[in-house]
Amino acid sequence: DFSGKRILVTGAGKGIGYDIVRYLIQECNGEVVGLSRTQSDLDALRAEYECECIQVDLADVAATREKVAAAGRIDLLVNNAGVSLNGPLELVPTSEIKQLMDVNVLGLLTVTQAFLPLLRQSKGRIINISSGHGLLAIPDKSVYAASKFAVQAITDSLRVELCPFDVSVSSIVVGKVDTAVLGKIIADRDKMIE
């Protein structure tokens, strides 16, 4: 039951995160705080649903810590933010690998760490959005799969680590979902082929 719960959702500006926010507000009567790196996405989210929005780029660890610390009480943390990266490792720029790891792994760890004291107080819950690529790596997904395997490992470790504090930790392993990211994947592949 999420009614009256204060829920922080990362990557709330579009795709799966946007739908999570919609569901939590419309169906569950939750009090949602949405995080996104894109202000225009947050403006659209705020216009459609009355929720608090915080602009932050999870790749900027110092800014992330500062901004999430000001968010207040949290009962549920949904770590949804993620970057997709496709292509053979040989062709993937190192800067894009770093950005993906900063968002998908370090960003998740940073937000989680910042909210652990509050989640212990509320005996809250952490849900990490993962991927089937975190269970089975395939060609052209080596970097993305590595980040999602990390999400699975973080979830498994935290589940045991936080159990004595009555904080539950789980992951949702998502398959292919028809969002705008699929168009980006195709465009990125076409760019690599060129």
mmCIF file of C-alpha atoms in Angstrom, residues 52-163:
data_model
loop_
_atom_site.group_PDB
_atom_site.id
_atom_site.type_symbol
_atom_site.label_atom_id
_atom_site.label_comp_id
_atom_site.label_asym_id
_atom_site.label_seq_id
_atom_site.Cartn_x
_atom_site.Cartn_y
_atom_site.Cartn_z
ATOM 1 C CA GLU A 52 7.642 17.517 -6.527
ATOM 2 C CA CYS A 53 10.435 17.470 -9.116
ATOM 3 C CA ILE A 54 14.196 17.783 -8.698
ATOM 4 C CA GLN A 55 16.577 18.294 -11.604
ATOM 5 C CA VAL A 56 19.824 16.404 -11.117
ATOM 6 C CA ASP A 57 22.309 14.584 -13.309
ATOM 7 C CA LEU A 58 23.185 11.388 -11.435
ATOM 8 C CA ALA A 59 26.588 11.398 -13.131
ATOM 9 C CA ASP A 60 27.405 14.489 -11.010
ATOM 10 C CA VAL A 61 27.865 12.773 -7.661
ATOM 11 C CA ALA A 62 28.439 15.905 -5.538
ATOM 12 C CA ALA A 63 25.329 17.670 -6.893
ATOM 13 C CA THR A 64 23.284 14.488 -6.536
ATOM 14 C CA ARG A 65 24.191 14.116 -2.858
ATOM 15 C CA GLU A 66 23.364 17.762 -2.156
ATOM 16 C CA LYS A 67 20.019 17.793 -3.984
ATOM 17 C CA VAL A 68 18.672 14.474 -2.730
ATOM 18 C CA ALA A 69 19.604 15.329 0.849
ATOM 19 C CA ALA A 70 17.152 18.250 0.638
ATOM 20 C CA ALA A 71 14.270 16.021 -0.541
ATOM 21 C CA GLY A 72 13.117 15.128 2.978
ATOM 22 C CA ARG A 73 11.389 11.999 4.286
ATOM 23 C CA ILE A 74 11.381 8.970 1.980
ATOM 24 C CA ASP A 75 9.459 5.724 2.460
ATOM 25 C CA LEU A 76 10.265 4.156 -0.906
ATOM 26 C CA LEU A 77 13.199 4.700 -3.252
ATOM 27 C CA VAL A 78 12.764 3.570 -6.857
ATOM 28 C CA ASN A 79 16.149 3.582 -8.607
ATOM 29 C CA ASN A 80 14.991 3.708 -12.201
ATOM 30 C CA ALA A 81 17.398 6.125 -13.924
ATOM 31 C CA GLY A 82 19.508 4.485 -16.555
ATOM 32 C CA VAL A 83 21.417 4.997 -19.750
ATOM 33 C CA SER A 84 21.482 2.462 -22.572
ATOM 34 C CA LEU A 85 24.570 1.865 -24.661
ATOM 35 C CA ASN A 86 24.777 -0.541 -27.552
ATOM 36 C CA GLY A 87 27.458 -1.701 -29.919
ATOM 37 C CA PRO A 88 30.658 -3.709 -29.992
ATOM 38 C CA LEU A 89 33.014 -2.645 -27.201
ATOM 39 C CA GLU A 90 35.686 -1.776 -29.760
ATOM 40 C CA LEU A 91 33.471 0.981 -31.183
ATOM 41 C CA VAL A 92 32.045 2.411 -27.969
ATOM 42 C CA PRO A 93 33.721 5.680 -26.861
ATOM 43 C CA THR A 94 35.249 5.549 -23.385
ATOM 44 C CA SER A 95 33.445 8.771 -22.445
ATOM 45 C CA GLU A 96 30.080 7.067 -23.100
ATOM 46 C CA ILE A 97 31.131 4.033 -21.053
ATOM 47 C CA LYS A 98 32.004 6.341 -18.151
ATOM 48 C CA GLN A 99 28.693 8.209 -18.402
ATOM 49 C CA LEU A 100 26.727 4.938 -18.403
ATOM 50 C CA MET A 101 28.560 3.593 -15.356
ATOM 51 C CA ASP A 102 28.217 6.956 -13.579
ATOM 52 C CA VAL A 103 24.437 6.936 -14.050
ATOM 53 C CA ASN A 104 23.529 3.231 -13.931
ATOM 54 C CA VAL A 105 25.834 2.209 -11.082
ATOM 55 C CA LEU A 106 27.428 5.138 -9.251
ATOM 56 C CA GLY A 107 24.236 7.239 -9.460
ATOM 57 C CA LEU A 108 22.183 4.385 -8.003
ATOM 58 C CA LEU A 109 24.720 3.917 -5.203
ATOM 59 C CA THR A 110 24.910 7.655 -4.470
ATOM 60 C CA VAL A 111 21.138 8.168 -4.222
ATOM 61 C CA THR A 112 20.718 5.001 -2.173
ATOM 62 C CA GLN A 113 23.508 5.936 0.226
ATOM 63 C CA ALA A 114 22.085 9.426 0.690
ATOM 64 C CA PHE A 115 18.668 8.062 1.672
ATOM 65 C CA LEU A 116 19.664 5.068 3.815
ATOM 66 C CA PRO A 117 19.341 6.924 7.138
ATOM 67 C CA LEU A 118 15.820 8.064 6.191
ATOM 68 C CA LEU A 119 14.846 4.625 4.873
ATOM 69 C CA ARG A 120 16.026 3.017 8.132
ATOM 70 C CA GLN A 121 13.868 5.480 10.103
ATOM 71 C CA SER A 122 10.774 4.776 8.003
ATOM 72 C CA LYS A 123 11.542 1.036 7.690
ATOM 73 C CA GLY A 124 11.185 1.747 4.010
ATOM 74 C CA ARG A 125 11.840 -0.040 0.777
ATOM 75 C CA ILE A 126 14.256 0.155 -2.147
ATOM 76 C CA ILE A 127 13.285 -1.053 -5.605
ATOM 77 C CA ASN A 128 16.033 -1.146 -8.220
ATOM 78 C CA ILE A 129 14.896 -1.301 -11.838
ATOM 79 C CA SER A 130 17.154 -3.766 -13.599
ATOM 80 C CA SER A 131 17.112 -5.521 -16.945
ATOM 81 C CA GLY A 132 17.145 -8.983 -18.436
ATOM 82 C CA HIS A 133 20.642 -7.990 -19.566
ATOM 83 C CA GLY A 134 21.593 -8.076 -15.877
ATOM 84 C CA LEU A 135 20.929 -11.820 -15.958
ATOM 85 C CA LEU A 136 22.150 -12.709 -19.446
ATOM 86 C CA ALA A 137 24.674 -10.683 -21.431
ATOM 87 C CA ILE A 138 24.455 -10.678 -25.224
ATOM 88 C CA PRO A 139 26.667 -9.267 -27.986
ATOM 89 C CA ASP A 140 26.551 -5.474 -28.452
ATOM 90 C CA LYS A 141 25.441 -5.030 -24.836
ATOM 91 C CA SER A 142 28.686 -5.659 -22.922
ATOM 92 C CA VAL A 143 28.816 -2.279 -21.160
ATOM 93 C CA TYR A 144 25.075 -2.026 -20.481
ATOM 94 C CA ALA A 145 24.956 -5.644 -19.271
ATOM 95 C CA ALA A 146 27.914 -5.013 -16.954
ATOM 96 C CA SER A 147 26.025 -2.125 -15.356
ATOM 97 C CA LYS A 148 22.849 -4.184 -14.918
ATOM 98 C CA PHE A 149 24.787 -7.155 -13.498
ATOM 99 C CA ALA A 150 26.119 -4.589 -11.006
ATOM 100 C CA VAL A 151 22.551 -3.502 -10.170
ATOM 101 C CA GLN A 152 21.658 -7.139 -9.462
ATOM 102 C CA ALA A 153 24.750 -7.549 -7.234
ATOM 103 C CA ILE A 154 24.036 -4.303 -5.367
ATOM 104 C CA THR A 155 20.436 -5.395 -4.804
ATOM 105 C CA ASP A 156 21.454 -8.826 -3.494
ATOM 106 C CA SER A 157 24.043 -7.343 -1.124
ATOM 107 C CA LEU A 158 21.802 -4.566 0.169
ATOM 108 C CA ARG A 159 18.924 -6.987 0.754
ATOM 109 C CA VAL A 160 21.017 -8.813 3.369
ATOM 110 C CA GLU A 161 22.802 -5.703 4.646
ATOM 111 C CA LEU A 162 19.559 -3.825 5.363
ATOM 112 C CA CYS A 163 17.425 -6.740 6.573
#
